[in-house]
């Protein structure tokens, strides 16, 4: 997948643990009136069993009105079928979270994060679901436009096109259907609670 000239930014990681990818174990969406204009915001339940520092960050964040985080989208070397969200928390504690998404399976989730401009993070373990305990602490992270959206459009369309081709559609049929699929997913994703 070639998207033009590549620019690399180095991410400094202070400890080995902070360099571990945090896996998403569940990914429902939440819409709340008064939060991000009532948009559907993805909730990522993260497997923090090997990253108790992230669980503690979310717990501590409950006592702060705001925190500081920097956001960067990218890919890990050799994993072009995945997109990675790098989060560097600066306040209330300095931590890094590397969250990876498989484009073919979680492309709609990435697209919704970009559409909402935000994501909820909740610590958990494999098998956890939102309905198991609605009171588990979670933190909302603003995901500003970093210029990644234009790259994402190409990546997402190409991924959907590839999936439709594998299902047996011709190139022309898959190209048209890919645009329709993405448009319909975005219609659903633009639902708002008022």
N, CA and C atoms as an extended XYZ file, in Angstrom:
582
Properties=species:S:1:pos:R:3:atomname:S:1:resname:S:1:resid:I:1 pbc="F F F"
N         0.859       -1.158        0.000 N   UNK     1
C         0.000        0.000        0.000 CA  UNK     1
C         0.912        1.230        0.000 C   UNK     1
N         0.962        1.930       -1.123 N   UNK     2
C         1.842        3.086       -1.243 CA  UNK     2
C         0.994        4.342       -1.198 C   UNK     2
N         1.336        5.244       -0.292 N   UNK     3
C         0.575        6.478       -0.135 CA  UNK     3
C         1.457        7.710       -0.334 C   UNK     3
N         2.456        7.580       -1.163 N   UNK     4
C         3.318        8.732       -1.396 CA  UNK     4
C         4.523        8.702       -0.475 C   UNK     4
N         5.195        9.801       -0.422 N   UNK     5
C         6.414        9.904        0.365 CA  UNK     5
C         6.120        9.681        1.847 C   UNK     5
N         6.893        8.832        2.454 N   UNK     6
C         6.668        8.522        3.865 CA  UNK     6
C         7.474        9.444        4.750 C   UNK     6
N         6.859        9.827        5.828 N   UNK     7
C         7.525       10.626        6.843 CA  UNK     7
C         7.503        9.824        8.122 C   UNK     7
N         8.632        9.719        8.769 N   UNK     8
C         8.706        8.949        9.989 CA  UNK     8
C         8.946        9.880       11.164 C   UNK     8
N         8.271        9.606       12.238 N   UNK     9
C         8.488       10.326       13.478 CA  UNK     9
C         8.842        9.297       14.525 C   UNK     9
N         9.858        9.567       15.253 N   UNK    10
C        10.284        8.644       16.292 CA  UNK    10
C         9.428        8.852       17.539 C   UNK    10
N         8.975        7.755       18.124 N   UNK    11
C         8.223        7.798       19.367 CA  UNK    11
C         9.173        7.318       20.465 C   UNK    11
N         9.491        8.174       21.408 N   UNK    12
C        10.369        7.782       22.507 CA  UNK    12
C         9.564        7.058       23.576 C   UNK    12
N        10.001        5.878       23.911 N   UNK    13
C         9.332        5.063       24.917 CA  UNK    13
C        10.307        4.861       26.061 C   UNK    13
N         9.869        5.214       27.266 N   UNK    14
C        10.763        5.208       28.420 CA  UNK    14
C        10.990        3.830       29.014 C   UNK    14
N         9.983        2.971       28.977 N   UNK    15
C        10.144        1.640       29.552 CA  UNK    15
C         9.664        0.598       28.552 C   UNK    15
N        10.120       -0.619       28.724 N   UNK    16
C         9.713       -1.712       27.851 CA  UNK    16
C         8.204       -1.900       27.883 C   UNK    16
N         7.613       -1.821       29.070 N   UNK    17
C         6.169       -2.016       29.210 CA  UNK    17
C         5.377       -1.028       28.372 C   UNK    17
N         5.836        0.227       28.307 N   UNK    18
C         5.094        1.232       27.543 CA  UNK    18
C         5.148        0.958       26.050 C   UNK    18
N         6.105        0.135       25.597 N   UNK    19
C         6.215       -0.200       24.188 CA  UNK    19
C         5.338       -1.365       23.763 C   UNK    19
N         4.677       -2.015       24.729 N   UNK    20
C         3.798       -3.134       24.408 CA  UNK    20
C         2.493       -2.613       23.794 C   UNK    20
N         2.042       -3.295       22.767 N   UNK    21
C         0.757       -2.937       22.154 CA  UNK    21
C        -0.350       -3.327       23.120 C   UNK    21
N        -1.290       -2.412       23.321 N   UNK    22
C        -2.435       -2.673       24.184 CA  UNK    22
C        -3.564       -3.166       23.283 C   UNK    22
N        -4.008       -4.381       23.500 N   UNK    23
C        -5.035       -4.979       22.649 CA  UNK    23
C        -6.434       -4.502       23.037 C   UNK    23
N        -7.279       -4.344       22.028 N   UNK    24
C        -8.683       -3.996       22.220 CA  UNK    24
C        -9.440       -5.305       22.409 C   UNK    24
N       -10.135       -5.462       23.547 N   UNK    25
C       -10.885       -6.694       23.801 CA  UNK    25
C       -12.377       -6.535       23.517 C   UNK    25
N       -12.868       -5.313       23.444 N   UNK    26
C       -14.258       -5.027       23.076 CA  UNK    26
C       -14.321       -3.590       22.592 C   UNK    26
N       -15.305       -3.305       21.712 N   UNK    27
C       -15.366       -1.966       21.135 CA  UNK    27
C       -16.796       -1.494       20.827 C   UNK    27
N       -17.622       -1.342       21.849 N   UNK    28
C       -18.963       -0.787       21.631 CA  UNK    28
C       -18.877        0.719       21.365 C   UNK    28
N       -20.003        1.336       21.062 N   UNK    29
C       -20.051        2.795       20.927 CA  UNK    29
C       -21.028        3.354       21.946 C   UNK    29
N       -20.775        4.593       22.355 N   UNK    30
C       -21.619        5.271       23.341 CA  UNK    30
C       -22.017        6.618       22.763 C   UNK    30
N       -23.257        6.989       22.935 N   UNK    31
C       -23.705        8.335       22.561 CA  UNK    31
C       -24.343        8.959       23.789 C   UNK    31
N       -23.876       10.147       24.150 N   UNK    32
C       -24.386       10.842       25.321 CA  UNK    32
C       -24.698       12.281       24.941 C   UNK    32
N       -25.896       12.725       25.234 N   UNK    33
C       -26.232       14.127       24.979 CA  UNK    33
C       -25.282       15.005       25.786 C   UNK    33
N       -24.750       16.032       25.144 N   UNK    34
C       -23.847       16.943       25.839 CA  UNK    34
C       -22.383       16.559       25.724 C   UNK    34
N       -22.072       15.389       25.200 N   UNK    35
C       -20.685       14.957       24.983 CA  UNK    35
C       -20.433       14.898       23.485 C   UNK    35
N       -19.488       15.647       23.006 N   UNK    36
C       -19.100       15.679       21.598 CA  UNK    36
C       -20.351       15.799       20.713 C   UNK    36
N       -21.210       16.723       21.056 N   UNK    37
C       -22.447       17.001       20.320 CA  UNK    37
C       -23.344       15.773       20.158 C   UNK    37
N       -23.281       14.842       21.102 N   UNK    38
C       -24.134       13.661       21.069 CA  UNK    38
C       -23.726       12.621       20.045 C   UNK    38
N       -22.524       12.730       19.481 N   UNK    39
C       -22.059       11.767       18.473 CA  UNK    39
C       -21.786       10.406       19.101 C   UNK    39
N       -21.835        9.379       18.247 N   UNK    40
C       -21.457        8.035       18.678 CA  UNK    40
C       -19.942        8.007       18.870 C   UNK    40
N       -19.515        7.704       20.082 N   UNK    41
C       -18.096        7.673       20.411 CA  UNK    41
C       -17.703        6.232       20.716 C   UNK    41
N       -16.718        5.695       19.993 N   UNK    42
C       -16.273        4.338       20.299 CA  UNK    42
C       -15.686        4.243       21.710 C   UNK    42
N       -15.957        3.128       22.351 N   UNK    43
C       -15.370        2.802       23.650 CA  UNK    43
C       -14.431        1.624       23.419 C   UNK    43
N       -13.163        1.818       23.709 N   UNK    44
C       -12.195        0.737       23.575 CA  UNK    44
C       -11.949        0.145       24.957 C   UNK    44
N       -12.372       -1.089       25.149 N   UNK    45
C       -12.025       -1.795       26.383 CA  UNK    45
C       -10.687       -2.455       26.096 C   UNK    45
N        -9.672       -2.000       26.819 N   UNK    46
C        -8.297       -2.408       26.566 CA  UNK    46
C        -7.852       -3.490       27.538 C   UNK    46
N        -7.079       -4.426       27.039 N   UNK    47
C        -6.513       -5.456       27.901 CA  UNK    47
C        -5.327       -4.846       28.645 C   UNK    47
N        -5.568       -4.467       29.884 N   UNK    48
C        -4.522       -3.826       30.693 CA  UNK    48
C        -3.919       -4.796       31.707 C   UNK    48
N        -4.099       -6.106       31.490 N   UNK    49
C        -3.546       -7.073       32.441 CA  UNK    49
C        -2.025       -6.965       32.521 C   UNK    49
N        -1.366       -6.623       31.414 N   UNK    50
C         0.080       -6.427       31.431 CA  UNK    50
C         0.458       -4.949       31.503 C   UNK    50
N        -0.541       -4.076       31.580 N   UNK    51
C        -0.293       -2.639       31.681 CA  UNK    51
C        -1.121       -2.023       32.811 C   UNK    51
N        -0.874       -2.449       34.058 N   UNK    52
C        -1.638       -1.885       35.174 CA  UNK    52
C        -1.433       -0.381       35.307 C   UNK    52
N        -0.347        0.150       34.749 N   UNK    53
C        -0.114        1.589       34.792 CA  UNK    53
C        -1.196        2.351       34.025 C   UNK    53
N        -1.728        1.757       32.937 N   UNK    54
C        -2.806        2.412       32.190 CA  UNK    54
C        -4.127        2.353       32.961 C   UNK    54
N        -4.370        1.231       33.632 N   UNK    55
C        -5.573        1.129       34.465 CA  UNK    55
C        -5.520        2.175       35.571 C   UNK    55
N        -4.344        2.350       36.168 N   UNK    56
C        -4.172        3.342       37.226 CA  UNK    56
C        -4.334        4.762       36.668 C   UNK    56
N        -3.847        5.004       35.463 N   UNK    57
C        -3.999        6.319       34.825 CA  UNK    57
C        -5.476        6.671       34.687 C   UNK    57
N        -6.278        5.719       34.208 N   UNK    58
C        -7.717        5.965       34.050 CA  UNK    58
C        -8.363        6.207       35.413 C   UNK    58
N        -7.984        5.412       36.422 N   UNK    59
C        -8.548        5.580       37.759 CA  UNK    59
C        -8.213        6.961       38.324 C   UNK    59
N        -6.955        7.359       38.209 N   UNK    60
C        -6.521        8.665       38.728 CA  UNK    60
C        -7.178        9.797       37.961 C   UNK    60
N        -7.382        9.590       36.672 N   UNK    61
C        -7.970       10.642       35.833 CA  UNK    61
C        -9.388       11.002       36.279 C   UNK    61
N       -10.055       10.105       36.979 N   UNK    62
C       -11.412       10.378       37.449 CA  UNK    62
C       -11.457       11.580       38.394 C   UNK    62
N       -10.323       11.906       39.026 N   UNK    63
C       -10.263       13.033       39.968 CA  UNK    63
C        -9.819       14.328       39.304 C   UNK    63
N        -9.594       14.311       37.988 N   UNK    64
C        -9.163       15.500       37.262 CA  UNK    64
C       -10.226       15.889       36.246 C   UNK    64
N       -10.437       17.176       36.085 N   UNK    65
C       -11.391       17.643       35.087 CA  UNK    65
C       -10.830       17.400       33.698 C   UNK    65
N        -9.547       17.688       33.514 N   UNK    66
C        -8.907       17.523       32.219 CA  UNK    66
C        -7.535       16.913       32.391 C   UNK    66
N        -7.050       16.340       31.322 N   UNK    67
C        -5.679       15.854       31.267 CA  UNK    67
C        -5.096       16.278       29.935 C   UNK    67
N        -3.843       16.032       29.741 N   UNK    68
C        -3.194       16.361       28.478 CA  UNK    68
C        -2.734       15.086       27.814 C   UNK    68
N        -2.986       14.993       26.509 N   UNK    69
C        -2.563       13.829       25.735 CA  UNK    69
C        -2.216       14.297       24.329 C   UNK    69
N        -1.166       13.725       23.760 N   UNK    70
C        -0.851       13.979       22.356 CA  UNK    70
C        -1.213       12.723       21.579 C   UNK    70
N        -1.651       12.933       20.348 N   UNK    71
C        -2.190       11.868       19.524 CA  UNK    71
C        -1.408       11.782       18.220 C   UNK    71
N        -1.109       10.564       17.806 N   UNK    72
C        -0.462       10.369       16.514 CA  UNK    72
C        -0.943        9.046       15.928 C   UNK    72
N        -1.328        9.069       14.654 N   UNK    73
C        -1.690        7.857       13.933 CA  UNK    73
C        -0.487        7.392       13.133 C   UNK    73
N        -0.367        6.101       12.925 N   UNK    74
C         0.728        5.590       12.125 CA  UNK    74
C         0.612        4.086       11.965 C   UNK    74
N         1.755        3.480       11.665 N   UNK    75
C         1.821        2.030       11.518 CA  UNK    75
C         3.155        1.568       12.075 C   UNK    75
N         3.165        0.377       12.606 N   UNK    76
C         4.409       -0.209       13.079 CA  UNK    76
C         5.113       -0.854       11.887 C   UNK    76
N         6.407       -0.838       11.908 N   UNK    77
C         7.200       -1.375       10.810 CA  UNK    77
C         6.804       -2.816       10.510 C   UNK    77
N         6.569       -3.076        9.220 N   UNK    78
C         6.231       -4.424        8.794 CA  UNK    78
C         4.793       -4.829        9.019 C   UNK    78
N         3.941       -3.911        9.444 N   UNK    79
C         2.538       -4.244        9.736 CA  UNK    79
C         1.615       -3.282        8.990 C   UNK    79
N         1.700       -3.279        7.667 N   UNK    80
C         0.940       -2.333        6.865 CA  UNK    80
C        -0.544       -2.663        6.799 C   UNK    80
N        -0.954       -3.833        7.286 N   UNK    81
C        -2.372       -4.175        7.316 CA  UNK    81
C        -3.018       -3.735        8.631 C   UNK    81
N        -2.274       -2.971        9.412 N   UNK    82
C        -2.757       -2.440       10.692 CA  UNK    82
C        -2.530       -0.925       10.740 C   UNK    82
N        -3.358       -0.252       11.512 N   UNK    83
C        -3.191        1.170       11.809 CA  UNK    83
C        -2.980        1.263       13.311 C   UNK    83
N        -2.102        2.154       13.716 N   UNK    84
C        -1.770        2.270       15.130 CA  UNK    84
C        -2.080        3.669       15.634 C   UNK    84
N        -2.700        3.731       16.795 N   UNK    85
C        -2.969        4.997       17.475 CA  UNK    85
C        -1.989        5.090       18.641 C   UNK    85
N        -1.125        6.093       18.586 N   UNK    86
C        -0.150        6.337       19.646 CA  UNK    86
C        -0.683        7.453       20.529 C   UNK    86
N        -0.856        7.177       21.796 N   UNK    87
C        -1.325        8.179       22.754 CA  UNK    87
C        -0.238        8.413       23.788 C   UNK    87
N         0.154        9.656       23.945 N   UNK    88
C         1.132       10.016       24.980 CA  UNK    88
C         0.404       10.892       25.997 C   UNK    88
N         0.129       10.304       27.140 N   UNK    89
C        -0.524       11.042       28.224 CA  UNK    89
C         0.538       11.829       28.965 C   UNK    89
N         0.282       13.106       29.186 N   UNK    90
C         1.227       13.973       29.881 CA  UNK    90
C         0.767       14.309       31.287 C   UNK    90
N        -0.554       14.345       31.467 N   UNK    91
C        -1.128       14.693       32.749 CA  UNK    91
C        -2.417       13.915       32.917 C   UNK    91
N        -2.782       13.373       34.000 N   UNK    92
C        -2.221       13.504       35.336 CA  UNK    92
C        -0.956       12.685       35.558 C   UNK    92
N        -0.638       11.748       34.655 N   UNK    93
C         0.605       10.977       34.769 CA  UNK    93
C         1.139       10.770       33.357 C   UNK    93
N         2.442       10.641       33.240 N   UNK    94
C         3.051       10.452       31.930 CA  UNK    94
C         3.067        8.965       31.581 C   UNK    94
N         2.333        8.616       30.524 N   UNK    95
C         2.229        7.235       30.065 CA  UNK    95
C         2.067        7.229       28.548 C   UNK    95
N         2.387        6.094       27.937 N   UNK    96
C         2.193        5.909       26.501 CA  UNK    96
C         1.303        4.691       26.305 C   UNK    96
N         0.348        4.810       25.385 N   UNK    97
C        -0.483        3.671       24.994 CA  UNK    97
C        -0.376        3.516       23.479 C   UNK    97
N        -0.073        2.305       23.047 N   UNK    98
C         0.001        1.986       21.625 CA  UNK    98
C        -1.140        1.020       21.340 C   UNK    98
N        -2.119        1.491       20.569 N   UNK    99
C        -3.318        0.703       20.287 CA  UNK    99
C        -3.336        0.413       18.789 C   UNK    99
N        -3.389       -0.876       18.448 N   UNK   100
C        -3.315       -1.275       17.048 CA  UNK   100
C        -4.662       -1.816       16.581 C   UNK   100
N        -5.021       -1.479       15.333 N   UNK   101
C        -6.288       -1.902       14.740 CA  UNK   101
C        -6.002       -2.632       13.431 C   UNK   101
N        -6.586       -3.818       13.254 N   UNK   102
C        -6.481       -4.522       11.982 CA  UNK   102
C        -7.482       -3.877       11.026 C   UNK   102
N        -6.985       -3.366        9.912 N   UNK   103
C        -7.808       -2.551        9.016 CA  UNK   103
C        -9.014       -3.320        8.496 C   UNK   103
N        -8.838       -4.571        8.063 N   UNK   104
C        -9.970       -5.303        7.485 CA  UNK   104
C       -11.053       -5.606        8.514 C   UNK   104
N       -10.678       -5.809        9.763 N   UNK   105
C       -11.665       -6.152       10.793 CA  UNK   105
C       -12.148       -4.934       11.585 C   UNK   105
N       -11.294       -3.927       11.734 N   UNK   106
C       -11.629       -2.803       12.609 CA  UNK   106
C       -11.585       -1.455       11.898 C   UNK   106
N       -11.641       -1.488       10.567 N   UNK   107
C       -11.610       -0.242        9.802 CA  UNK   107
C       -12.771        0.684       10.137 C   UNK   107
N       -13.962        0.111       10.306 N   UNK   108
C       -15.130        0.933       10.643 CA  UNK   108
C       -14.946        1.594       12.009 C   UNK   108
N       -14.275        0.910       12.920 N   UNK   109
C       -14.003        1.459       14.249 CA  UNK   109
C       -13.060        2.659       14.153 C   UNK   109
N       -11.979        2.514       13.392 N   UNK   110
C       -11.044        3.630       13.185 CA  UNK   110
C       -11.772        4.794       12.542 C   UNK   110
N       -12.592        4.500       11.536 N   UNK   111
C       -13.342        5.550       10.846 CA  UNK   111
C       -14.258        6.288       11.818 C   UNK   111
N       -14.904        5.557       12.724 N   UNK   112
C       -15.798        6.193       13.692 CA  UNK   112
C       -15.026        7.040       14.700 C   UNK   112
N       -13.835        6.606       15.091 N   UNK   113
C       -13.006        7.420       15.991 CA  UNK   113
C       -12.678        8.742       15.313 C   UNK   113
N       -12.322        8.677       14.030 N   UNK   114
C       -12.004        9.901       13.293 CA  UNK   114
C       -13.231       10.781       13.115 C   UNK   114
N       -14.389       10.171       12.857 N   UNK   115
C       -15.637       10.928       12.687 CA  UNK   115
C       -16.043       11.615       13.989 C   UNK   115
N       -15.969       10.883       15.099 N   UNK   116
C       -16.360       11.448       16.400 CA  UNK   116
C       -15.327       12.439       16.913 C   UNK   116
N       -14.081       12.248       16.543 N   UNK   117
C       -13.013       13.103       17.060 CA  UNK   117
C       -12.730       12.815       18.530 C   UNK   117
N       -13.104       11.604       18.960 N   UNK   118
C       -12.914       11.231       20.368 CA  UNK   118
C       -13.029        9.723       20.503 C   UNK   118
N       -12.513        9.225       21.625 N   UNK   119
C       -12.630        7.811       21.944 CA  UNK   119
C       -12.632        7.668       23.466 C   UNK   119
N       -13.448        6.752       23.960 N   UNK   120
C       -13.403        6.396       25.379 CA  UNK   120
C       -12.417        5.249       25.536 C   UNK   120
N       -11.642        5.275       26.616 N   UNK   121
C       -10.753        4.174       26.959 CA  UNK   121
C       -11.165        3.623       28.306 C   UNK   121
N       -11.258        2.303       28.392 N   UNK   122
C       -11.634        1.639       29.637 CA  UNK   122
C       -10.698        0.462       29.851 C   UNK   122
N       -10.065        0.386       31.027 N   UNK   123
C        -9.211       -0.768       31.302 CA  UNK   123
C       -10.056       -2.030       31.466 C   UNK   123
N        -9.469       -3.166       31.110 N   UNK   124
C       -10.194       -4.415       31.252 CA  UNK   124
C        -9.289       -5.605       31.010 C   UNK   124
N        -9.937       -6.716       30.694 N   UNK   125
C        -9.225       -7.963       30.408 CA  UNK   125
C       -10.024       -8.709       29.344 C   UNK   125
N        -9.423       -9.703       28.688 N   UNK   126
C       -10.169      -10.450       27.673 CA  UNK   126
C       -11.484      -10.986       28.226 C   UNK   126
N       -12.539      -10.831       27.437 N   UNK   127
C       -13.867      -11.285       27.837 CA  UNK   127
C       -14.739      -10.195       28.429 C   UNK   127
N       -14.140       -9.058       28.819 N   UNK   128
C       -14.935       -7.958       29.382 CA  UNK   128
C       -15.848       -7.352       28.317 C   UNK   128
N       -17.019       -6.950       28.752 N   UNK   129
C       -17.998       -6.260       27.906 CA  UNK   129
C       -18.503       -5.046       28.669 C   UNK   129
N       -18.976       -4.060       27.959 N   UNK   130
C       -19.505       -2.849       28.580 CA  UNK   130
C       -20.635       -3.181       29.551 C   UNK   130
N       -21.516       -4.081       29.168 N   UNK   131
C       -22.683       -4.399       30.001 CA  UNK   131
C       -22.336       -5.154       31.276 C   UNK   131
N       -21.127       -5.706       31.367 N   UNK   132
C       -20.734       -6.423       32.586 CA  UNK   132
C       -20.707       -5.480       33.786 C   UNK   132
N       -20.257       -4.252       33.552 N   UNK   133
C       -20.188       -3.277       34.642 CA  UNK   133
C       -20.124       -1.883       34.035 C   UNK   133
N       -21.255       -1.198       34.030 N   UNK   134
C       -21.327        0.140       33.421 CA  UNK   134
C       -20.574        1.198       34.227 C   UNK   134
N       -20.226        0.886       35.475 N   UNK   135
C       -19.578        1.862       36.343 CA  UNK   135
C       -18.052        1.792       36.333 C   UNK   135
N       -17.474        0.913       35.514 N   UNK   136
C       -16.015        0.836       35.430 CA  UNK   136
C       -15.494        2.188       34.949 C   UNK   136
N       -14.462        2.732       35.608 N   UNK   137
C       -13.931        4.032       35.176 CA  UNK   137
C       -13.471        3.997       33.727 C   UNK   137
N       -13.750        5.081       33.034 N   UNK   138
C       -13.315        5.248       31.655 CA  UNK   138
C       -12.931        6.695       31.458 C   UNK   138
N       -12.127        6.955       30.472 N   UNK   139
C       -11.689        8.311       30.194 CA  UNK   139
C       -11.950        8.599       28.718 C   UNK   139
N       -12.382        9.808       28.434 N   UNK   140
C       -12.587       10.210       27.046 CA  UNK   140
C       -11.341       10.967       26.583 C   UNK   140
N       -10.875       10.608       25.392 N   UNK   141
C        -9.685       11.241       24.822 CA  UNK   141
C       -10.095       11.918       23.520 C   UNK   141
N        -9.807       13.195       23.407 N   UNK   142
C       -10.073       13.917       22.172 CA  UNK   142
C        -9.053       13.474       21.128 C   UNK   142
N        -9.547       13.163       19.936 N   UNK   143
C        -8.684       12.751       18.832 CA  UNK   143
C        -8.793       13.843       17.759 C   UNK   143
N        -7.922       14.842       17.830 N   UNK   144
C        -8.019       15.955       16.880 CA  UNK   144
C        -7.578       15.532       15.475 C   UNK   144
N        -7.912       16.349       14.506 N   UNK   145
C        -7.485       16.110       13.132 CA  UNK   145
C        -5.990       16.376       13.050 C   UNK   145
N        -5.231       15.339       12.807 N   UNK   146
C        -3.763       15.459       12.737 CA  UNK   146
C        -3.280       15.463       11.289 C   UNK   146
N        -4.209       15.495       10.341 N   UNK   147
C        -3.851       15.396        8.936 CA  UNK   147
C        -3.895       13.964        8.423 C   UNK   147
N        -4.237       13.023        9.284 N   UNK   148
C        -4.265       11.610        8.942 CA  UNK   148
C        -5.485       11.242        8.099 C   UNK   148
N        -6.557       12.010        8.205 N   UNK   149
C        -7.829       11.655        7.550 CA  UNK   149
C        -7.667       11.432        6.047 C   UNK   149
N        -6.885       12.280        5.369 N   UNK   150
C        -6.735       12.124        3.918 CA  UNK   150
C        -6.042       10.805        3.574 C   UNK   150
N        -5.063       10.381        4.378 N   UNK   151
C        -4.437        9.078        4.182 CA  UNK   151
C        -5.428        7.967        4.481 C   UNK   151
N        -6.186        8.140        5.559 N   UNK   152
C        -7.145        7.121        5.963 CA  UNK   152
C        -8.177        6.857        4.873 C   UNK   152
N        -8.639        7.907        4.203 N   UNK   153
C        -9.632        7.738        3.138 CA  UNK   153
C        -9.135        6.730        2.105 C   UNK   153
N        -7.887        6.863        1.689 N   UNK   154
C        -7.311        5.953        0.686 CA  UNK   154
C        -7.165        4.544        1.254 C   UNK   154
N        -6.664        4.452        2.466 N   UNK   155
C        -6.445        3.142        3.093 CA  UNK   155
C        -7.767        2.408        3.280 C   UNK   155
N        -8.775        3.109        3.789 N   UNK   156
C       -10.063        2.484        4.098 CA  UNK   156
C       -10.772        2.040        2.819 C   UNK   156
N       -10.816        2.906        1.818 N   UNK   157
C       -11.451        2.545        0.545 CA  UNK   157
C       -10.765        1.322       -0.063 C   UNK   157
N        -9.429        1.307       -0.021 N   UNK   158
C        -8.680        0.184       -0.591 CA  UNK   158
C        -8.973       -1.108        0.168 C   UNK   158
N        -9.094       -1.024        1.490 N   UNK   159
C        -9.392       -2.201        2.296 CA  UNK   159
C       -10.787       -2.749        1.984 C   UNK   159
N       -11.777       -1.875        1.943 N   UNK   160
C       -13.154       -2.309        1.646 CA  UNK   160
C       -13.212       -2.882        0.231 C   UNK   160
N       -12.543       -2.219       -0.709 N   UNK   161
C       -12.485       -2.701       -2.093 CA  UNK   161
C       -11.908       -4.124       -2.129 C   UNK   161
N       -10.809       -4.356       -1.419 N   UNK   162
C       -10.176       -5.671       -1.382 CA  UNK   162
C       -11.094       -6.741       -0.810 C   UNK   162
N       -11.815       -6.391        0.239 N   UNK   163
C       -12.746       -7.356        0.838 CA  UNK   163
C       -13.872       -7.704       -0.136 C   UNK   163
N       -14.368       -6.702       -0.872 N   UNK   164
C       -15.442       -6.944       -1.834 CA  UNK   164
C       -14.950       -7.764       -3.025 C   UNK   164
N       -13.713       -7.536       -3.438 N   UNK   165
C       -13.124       -8.333       -4.524 CA  UNK   165
C       -13.015       -9.800       -4.098 C   UNK   165
N       -12.599      -10.019       -2.842 N   UNK   166
C       -12.479      -11.400       -2.343 CA  UNK   166
C       -13.838      -12.088       -2.290 C   UNK   166
N       -14.910      -11.286       -2.133 N   UNK   167
C       -16.256      -11.874       -2.068 CA  UNK   167
C       -16.796      -12.222       -3.460 C   UNK   167
N       -16.031      -11.875       -4.528 N   UNK   168
C       -16.435      -12.287       -5.874 CA  UNK   168
C       -16.875      -11.169       -6.800 C   UNK   168
N       -16.880       -9.935       -6.349 N   UNK   169
C       -17.287       -8.837       -7.225 CA  UNK   169
C       -16.184       -8.510       -8.228 C   UNK   169
N       -16.599       -8.008       -9.389 N   UNK   170
C       -15.619       -7.542      -10.368 CA  UNK   170
C       -14.984       -6.256       -9.841 C   UNK   170
N       -13.897       -5.825      -10.507 N   UNK   171
C       -13.225       -4.592      -10.079 CA  UNK   171
C       -14.189       -3.411      -10.102 C   UNK   171
N       -14.950       -3.258      -11.172 N   UNK   172
C       -15.880       -2.126      -11.307 CA  UNK   172
C       -16.976       -2.200      -10.242 C   UNK   172
N       -17.523       -3.404      -10.042 N   UNK   173
C       -18.570       -3.575       -9.037 CA  UNK   173
C       -18.025       -3.275       -7.638 C   UNK   173
N       -16.825       -3.783       -7.359 N   UNK   174
C       -16.220       -3.583       -6.034 CA  UNK   174
C       -15.907       -2.119       -5.787 C   UNK   174
N       -15.446       -1.397       -6.815 N   UNK   175
C       -15.124        0.031       -6.654 CA  UNK   175
C       -16.380        0.820       -6.280 C   UNK   175
N       -17.470        0.565       -7.016 N   UNK   176
C       -18.721        1.278       -6.717 CA  UNK   176
C       -19.274        0.850       -5.360 C   UNK   176
N       -19.272       -0.437       -5.089 N   UNK   177
C       -19.815       -0.943       -3.834 CA  UNK   177
C       -18.998       -0.450       -2.642 C   UNK   177
N       -17.679       -0.311       -2.789 N   UNK   178
C       -16.834        0.170       -1.688 CA  UNK   178
C       -17.258        1.569       -1.278 C   UNK   178
N       -17.496        2.434       -2.253 N   UNK   179
C       -17.944        3.797       -1.923 CA  UNK   179
C       -19.287        3.772       -1.216 C   UNK   179
N       -20.202        2.902       -1.695 N   UNK   180
C       -21.521        2.791       -1.073 CA  UNK   180
C       -21.426        2.265        0.362 C   UNK   180
N       -20.595        1.243        0.571 N   UNK   181
C       -20.440        0.659        1.908 CA  UNK   181
C       -19.902        1.706        2.881 C   UNK   181
N       -18.860        2.414        2.482 N   UNK   182
C       -18.260        3.430        3.356 CA  UNK   182
C       -19.274        4.527        3.648 C   UNK   182
N       -20.017        4.968        2.630 N   UNK   183
C       -21.035        6.020        2.834 CA  UNK   183
C       -22.115        5.573        3.815 C   UNK   183
N       -22.580        4.338        3.676 N   UNK   184
C       -23.629        3.833        4.575 CA  UNK   184
C       -23.125        3.696        6.003 C   UNK   184
N       -21.901        3.205        6.153 N   UNK   185
C       -21.319        3.089        7.496 CA  UNK   185
C       -21.232        4.473        8.144 C   UNK   185
N       -20.872        5.463        7.370 N   UNK   186
C       -20.752        6.823        7.906 CA  UNK   186
C       -22.110        7.425        8.236 C   UNK   186
N       -23.151        7.066        7.484 N   UNK   187
C       -24.507        7.518        7.831 CA  UNK   187
C       -24.881        7.012        9.210 C   UNK   187
N       -24.608        5.743        9.460 N   UNK   188
C       -24.895        5.157       10.772 CA  UNK   188
C       -24.039        5.851       11.841 C   UNK   188
N       -22.771        6.064       11.535 N   UNK   189
C       -21.844        6.683       12.479 CA  UNK   189
C       -22.139        8.127       12.798 C   UNK   189
N       -22.915        8.789       11.935 N   UNK   190
C       -23.251       10.199       12.177 CA  UNK   190
C       -24.503       10.373       13.028 C   UNK   190
N       -25.054        9.275       13.528 N   UNK   191
C       -26.195        9.336       14.427 CA  UNK   191
C       -25.826       10.208       15.642 C   UNK   191
N       -26.744       11.043       16.068 N   UNK   192
C       -26.489       11.912       17.234 CA  UNK   192
C       -27.650       11.859       18.210 C   UNK   192
N       -27.315       11.909       19.499 N   UNK   193
C       -28.300       11.981       20.564 CA  UNK   193
C       -28.444       13.453       20.927 C   UNK   193
N       -29.665       13.936       20.943 N   UNK   194
C       -29.859       15.351       21.311 CA  UNK   194
C       -30.620       15.481       22.606 C   UNK   194
